[in-house]
Short mmCIF file of C-alpha atoms in Angstrom, two decimals:
data_model
loop_
_atom_site.label_atom_id
_atom_site.label_comp_id
_atom_site.label_asym_id
_atom_site.label_seq_id
_atom_site.Cartn_x
_atom_site.Cartn_y
_atom_site.Cartn_z
CA MET A 2 0.00 0.00 0.00
CA HIS A 3 1.37 3.40 -0.99
CA THR A 4 1.32 5.74 1.99
CA ASP A 5 3.69 8.47 0.74
CA ASN A 6 4.51 10.74 3.67
CA ASN A 7 1.74 9.46 5.91
CA ASN A 8 3.70 6.77 7.73
CA SER A 9 2.63 8.19 11.08
CA LEU A 10 -1.05 7.55 10.33
CA PRO A 11 -2.82 4.48 11.76
CA LEU A 12 -3.35 1.75 9.18
CA TYR A 13 -7.12 2.24 9.08
CA ALA A 14 -6.61 5.96 8.34
CA LYS A 15 -4.31 5.11 5.44
CA VAL A 16 -6.90 2.74 3.96
CA GLU A 17 -9.59 5.36 4.50
CA MET A 18 -7.47 8.03 2.81
CA VAL A 19 -6.78 5.92 -0.28
CA LEU A 20 -10.43 4.94 -0.72
CA ALA A 21 -11.61 8.51 -0.13
CA SER A 22 -9.16 9.70 -2.78
CA SER A 23 -10.52 7.14 -5.25
CA ILE A 24 -14.03 8.41 -4.57
CA SER A 25 -12.94 12.03 -4.94
CA ASP A 26 -11.12 11.56 -8.26
CA GLY A 27 -13.89 9.45 -9.76
CA SER A 28 -12.03 6.15 -9.80
CA LEU A 29 -14.90 4.93 -7.64
CA PRO A 30 -17.90 6.81 -9.10
CA PRO A 31 -21.23 7.36 -7.30
CA GLY A 32 -23.27 4.18 -7.15
CA SER A 33 -20.32 1.87 -7.71
CA GLN A 34 -19.72 -0.99 -5.32
CA LEU A 35 -16.59 -1.16 -3.21
CA PRO A 36 -14.56 -4.36 -3.42
CA PRO A 37 -15.46 -6.95 -0.76
CA GLU A 38 -13.59 -7.01 2.54
CA ASP A 39 -11.35 -9.91 1.53
CA SER A 40 -10.18 -8.04 -1.57
CA LEU A 41 -9.39 -4.92 0.46
CA ILE A 42 -7.52 -7.00 3.04
CA GLN A 43 -5.33 -8.47 0.30
CA ARG A 44 -4.84 -5.16 -1.49
CA PHE A 45 -3.79 -3.19 1.57
CA GLU A 46 -2.20 -6.10 3.46
CA VAL A 47 -4.07 -5.24 6.66
CA SER A 48 -6.41 -6.99 9.05
CA ARG A 49 -10.18 -7.31 8.73
CA THR A 50 -10.59 -5.06 11.77
CA THR A 51 -8.55 -2.34 10.05
CA VAL A 52 -10.63 -2.52 6.86
CA ARG A 53 -13.88 -2.40 8.82
CA LYS A 54 -12.73 0.65 10.77
CA ALA A 55 -11.86 2.45 7.53
CA ILE A 56 -15.24 1.53 6.01
CA GLN A 57 -17.09 2.73 9.11
CA ASN A 58 -15.27 6.07 8.95
CA LEU A 59 -16.11 6.52 5.27
CA ALA A 60 -19.75 5.76 6.03
CA SER A 61 -19.74 8.28 8.89
CA ARG A 62 -18.41 10.90 6.48
CA GLY A 63 -21.27 10.16 4.08
CA LEU A 64 -18.94 8.98 1.32
CA ILE A 65 -20.30 5.44 1.17
CA GLU A 66 -23.50 3.59 2.00
CA ILE A 67 -23.58 0.16 3.65
CA ARG A 68 -26.57 -1.77 2.32
CA ARG A 69 -27.30 -4.88 4.30
CA GLY A 70 -27.25 -8.01 2.20
CA LYS A 71 -26.00 -6.12 -0.85
CA GLY A 72 -22.62 -4.60 -0.06
CA THR A 73 -20.99 -1.20 0.25
CA PHE A 74 -21.57 1.47 -2.38
CA VAL A 75 -20.24 4.94 -3.13
CA ALA A 76 -22.85 7.46 -2.01
CA PRO A 77 -24.32 10.05 -4.38
CA PRO A 78 -22.63 13.46 -4.18
CA LYS A 79 -23.98 15.75 -1.49
CA ILE A 80 -26.80 18.08 -2.41
CA THR A 81 -25.57 21.66 -2.53
CA GLN A 82 -28.04 24.30 -1.38
CA ASP A 83 -27.40 27.96 -2.11
CA LEU A 84 -28.28 30.33 0.72
CA THR A 85 -28.20 33.45 -1.45
CA GLU A 86 -31.82 33.27 -2.62
CA LEU A 87 -35.21 32.13 -1.37
CA SER A 88 -36.31 28.88 -2.99
CA GLY A 89 -38.25 25.77 -2.08
CA PHE A 90 -37.16 22.14 -1.89
CA VAL A 91 -38.79 21.20 -5.20
CA GLU A 92 -37.09 24.09 -6.99
CA ASP A 93 -33.73 23.24 -5.43
CA MET A 94 -33.88 19.57 -6.40
CA GLN A 95 -35.08 20.19 -9.94
CA ALA A 96 -32.26 22.69 -10.44
CA ILE A 97 -29.64 19.99 -9.81
CA GLY A 98 -31.40 17.20 -11.69
CA ARG A 99 -32.78 15.35 -8.67
CA THR A 100 -36.36 14.07 -8.44
CA PRO A 101 -38.17 15.60 -5.44
CA THR A 102 -41.03 13.85 -3.65
CA ALA A 103 -42.72 14.27 -0.29
CA ARG A 104 -44.35 12.09 2.34
CA LEU A 105 -46.95 13.74 4.56
CA ILE A 106 -46.53 12.81 8.22
CA ASP A 107 -49.08 15.06 9.92
CA LYS A 108 -51.16 18.21 9.56
CA ARG A 109 -53.08 19.77 12.41
CA VAL A 110 -54.15 22.90 14.26
CA ILE A 111 -51.97 23.72 17.27
CA ASN A 112 -51.42 26.58 19.69
CA ALA A 113 -48.38 28.60 18.67
CA ASP A 114 -45.59 28.42 21.23
CA ARG A 115 -43.40 31.46 21.86
CA SER A 116 -40.98 30.65 19.05
CA VAL A 117 -43.66 30.04 16.43
CA ALA A 118 -45.64 33.09 17.56
CA ARG A 119 -42.57 35.32 17.41
CA ASN A 120 -41.66 34.21 13.90
CA LEU A 121 -45.20 34.68 12.59
CA ALA A 122 -45.77 37.95 14.51
CA LEU A 123 -48.62 36.42 16.51
CA VAL A 124 -49.61 36.30 20.15
CA PRO A 125 -48.46 33.09 21.90
CA GLY A 126 -51.30 30.59 22.00
CA THR A 127 -52.80 31.74 18.70
CA LEU A 128 -54.06 28.83 16.60
CA VAL A 129 -51.81 28.00 13.65
CA ILE A 130 -51.49 25.15 11.17
CA ARG A 131 -48.51 22.78 11.52
CA ILE A 132 -47.57 20.54 8.60
CA GLN A 133 -44.94 17.81 8.95
CA ARG A 134 -43.42 16.18 5.88
CA VAL A 135 -40.42 14.12 4.89
CA ARG A 136 -38.79 15.43 1.72
CA LEU A 137 -37.01 12.94 -0.53
CA ALA A 138 -34.44 13.37 -3.29
CA ASP A 139 -34.41 10.49 -5.78
CA GLY A 140 -36.39 8.48 -3.25
CA VAL A 141 -33.95 9.03 -0.37
CA PRO A 142 -35.20 10.85 2.77
CA THR A 143 -33.30 14.12 2.86
CA SER A 144 -35.12 16.45 5.24
CA PHE A 145 -37.86 16.46 7.86
CA ASP A 146 -39.86 19.67 7.48
CA GLU A 147 -42.15 21.37 9.97
CA THR A 148 -44.11 24.21 8.38
CA TYR A 149 -46.16 26.65 10.45
CA LEU A 150 -48.76 28.84 8.76
CA PRO A 151 -51.18 31.46 10.09
CA ARG A 152 -54.59 29.83 10.48
CA GLU A 153 -56.28 31.78 7.67
CA LEU A 154 -53.63 30.60 5.18
CA GLY A 155 -53.08 27.15 6.61
CA ASP A 156 -56.75 26.21 6.43
CA LYS A 157 -56.57 26.74 2.68
CA VAL A 158 -53.22 25.07 2.12
CA VAL A 159 -54.13 21.81 3.90
CA THR A 160 -57.03 21.21 1.51
CA HIS A 161 -54.45 20.37 -1.17
CA ASP A 162 -52.38 17.24 -1.72
CA LEU A 163 -49.22 18.24 0.13
CA GLU A 164 -47.33 15.21 -1.12
CA VAL A 165 -47.63 16.64 -4.62
CA GLU A 166 -48.13 20.40 -4.41
CA PRO A 167 -45.31 22.56 -2.95
CA ILE A 168 -46.45 25.00 -0.28
CA PHE A 169 -44.49 27.88 -1.82
CA ALA A 170 -46.24 27.31 -5.15
CA LEU A 171 -49.64 27.19 -3.47
CA LEU A 172 -49.05 30.44 -1.61
CA GLU A 173 -47.80 32.29 -4.66
CA ARG A 174 -49.77 30.84 -7.57
CA LYS A 175 -52.99 29.67 -5.98
CA TYR A 176 -53.48 32.34 -3.33
CA GLY A 177 -51.54 35.27 -4.79
CA ILE A 178 -49.17 35.75 -1.85
CA PRO A 179 -45.70 36.64 -3.17
CA LEU A 180 -42.75 35.47 -1.10
CA LEU A 181 -40.25 38.30 -1.28
CA GLU A 182 -37.53 37.47 1.23
CA ALA A 183 -36.64 35.21 4.12
CA GLU A 184 -34.56 35.07 7.25
CA TYR A 185 -32.40 31.95 7.67
CA ARG A 186 -30.89 30.58 10.86
CA LEU A 187 -28.64 27.55 10.52
CA GLU A 188 -27.19 25.33 13.25
CA ALA A 189 -25.94 21.80 13.81
CA VAL A 190 -28.07 19.66 16.13
CA LEU A 191 -28.50 16.00 17.06
CA ALA A 192 -31.46 14.11 15.62
CA GLU A 193 -34.21 13.35 18.11
CA GLU A 194 -35.93 9.98 17.90
CA ASN A 195 -38.94 11.01 15.80
CA ILE A 196 -36.82 12.94 13.32
CA ALA A 197 -34.22 10.18 13.08
CA ARG A 198 -36.94 7.62 12.44
CA ALA A 199 -38.45 9.76 9.67
CA LEU A 200 -35.05 10.25 8.01
CA GLY A 201 -33.90 6.65 8.40
CA ILE A 202 -30.87 7.54 10.52
CA GLU A 203 -29.77 6.73 14.06
CA THR A 204 -31.03 8.79 16.97
CA GLY A 205 -28.34 11.31 17.91
CA SER A 206 -26.93 11.59 14.38
CA ALA A 207 -25.58 15.00 13.40
CA ILE A 208 -28.07 16.96 11.30
CA PHE A 209 -28.60 20.54 10.19
CA LEU A 210 -31.50 22.61 11.46
CA VAL A 211 -32.55 25.50 9.25
CA GLU A 212 -35.14 27.87 10.66
CA ARG A 213 -36.63 29.92 7.85
CA THR A 214 -39.21 32.69 8.08
CA SER A 215 -40.57 33.83 4.72
CA TYR A 216 -42.05 37.29 4.27
CA SER A 217 -44.58 38.72 1.84
CA VAL A 218 -45.55 42.30 1.01
CA GLY A 219 -45.10 44.75 3.85
CA ALA A 220 -42.63 42.46 5.66
CA ARG A 221 -45.55 40.23 6.64
CA PRO A 222 -44.38 36.79 7.86
CA VAL A 223 -46.50 34.12 6.19
CA ASP A 224 -44.48 30.90 6.52
CA TYR A 225 -42.19 29.70 9.34
CA GLU A 226 -40.29 26.44 8.87
CA LYS A 227 -37.98 24.19 10.83
CA LEU A 228 -36.09 22.12 8.29
CA TYR A 229 -34.01 19.20 9.57
CA TYR A 230 -31.50 18.06 6.94
CA ARG A 231 -29.41 14.89 7.04
CA GLY A 232 -25.86 15.98 7.67
CA ASP A 233 -24.45 13.32 5.34
CA MET A 234 -26.50 14.44 2.34
CA ILE A 235 -26.29 18.20 2.06
CA ARG A 236 -23.90 21.13 2.15
CA PHE A 237 -24.80 24.79 2.28
CA VAL A 238 -22.96 27.40 0.24
CA THR A 239 -23.10 31.16 -0.02
CA ARG A 240 -21.04 33.97 -1.48
CA LEU A 241 -20.20 36.94 0.69
CA ALA A 242 -19.17 40.47 -0.16
CA ARG A 243 -16.27 41.95 1.80
CA ARG A 244 -17.42 44.17 4.63
CA THR A 245 -16.26 47.76 4.29
CA THR A 246 -13.56 48.24 6.90
CA GLY A 247 -12.62 51.89 6.43
CA GLY A 248 -9.15 51.11 5.20
CA THR A 249 -8.06 48.94 8.12
CA LYS A 250 -5.36 46.38 7.37
CA ASN A 251 -6.58 43.81 9.86
CA ASN A 252 -7.49 40.38 8.43
#
């Protein structure tokens, strides 16, 4: 096994590095199956335990998928979501050639807690509509979405097939409510049991939580969402302008 200048690395890390490099340069393209354990043991001249540790690390990084009874496969490339414009899941997936679908988990009237009320400019306890869905890309659960709508809008939206019709499209095209801007808040959290179950991941897995409040005319908040994304399937990107510093030379 060629290790170049990485002789200080543990053996499993060397195996992991070589396989990750093959995935990165396309030698092992998305969807391709990794060689079986015995082949990797012979190739790298290491123990089974070492190979398994390397495979586990690659899976934890989201580079490969272990499919029981089938083998180990290179995972699809991560979905890249741009945070420079307001767009919905369906629009995002179609833009990168993925097929978006949705699975409705629940829709109901609830009393707005302080967070929901604040984001929708309501009094705590006001009745709102909560919609819970799992969003899928090419059939793979990607995000667990909680959407909160003011009652007068939500009562209309829930009459539609929410596994087929995007909420953004309903608000704008069906009900004439333009979505002009949004506030995003992004943080890393650990998946609670119900979210992990919906996404097909282990409880406590690292996921992204995006809180998004969308505004219409007159800075009116009309849609508040808590979007839980699988950490192994998505990356967020943005482009920032340099802040004016008044000529300071500090970095």
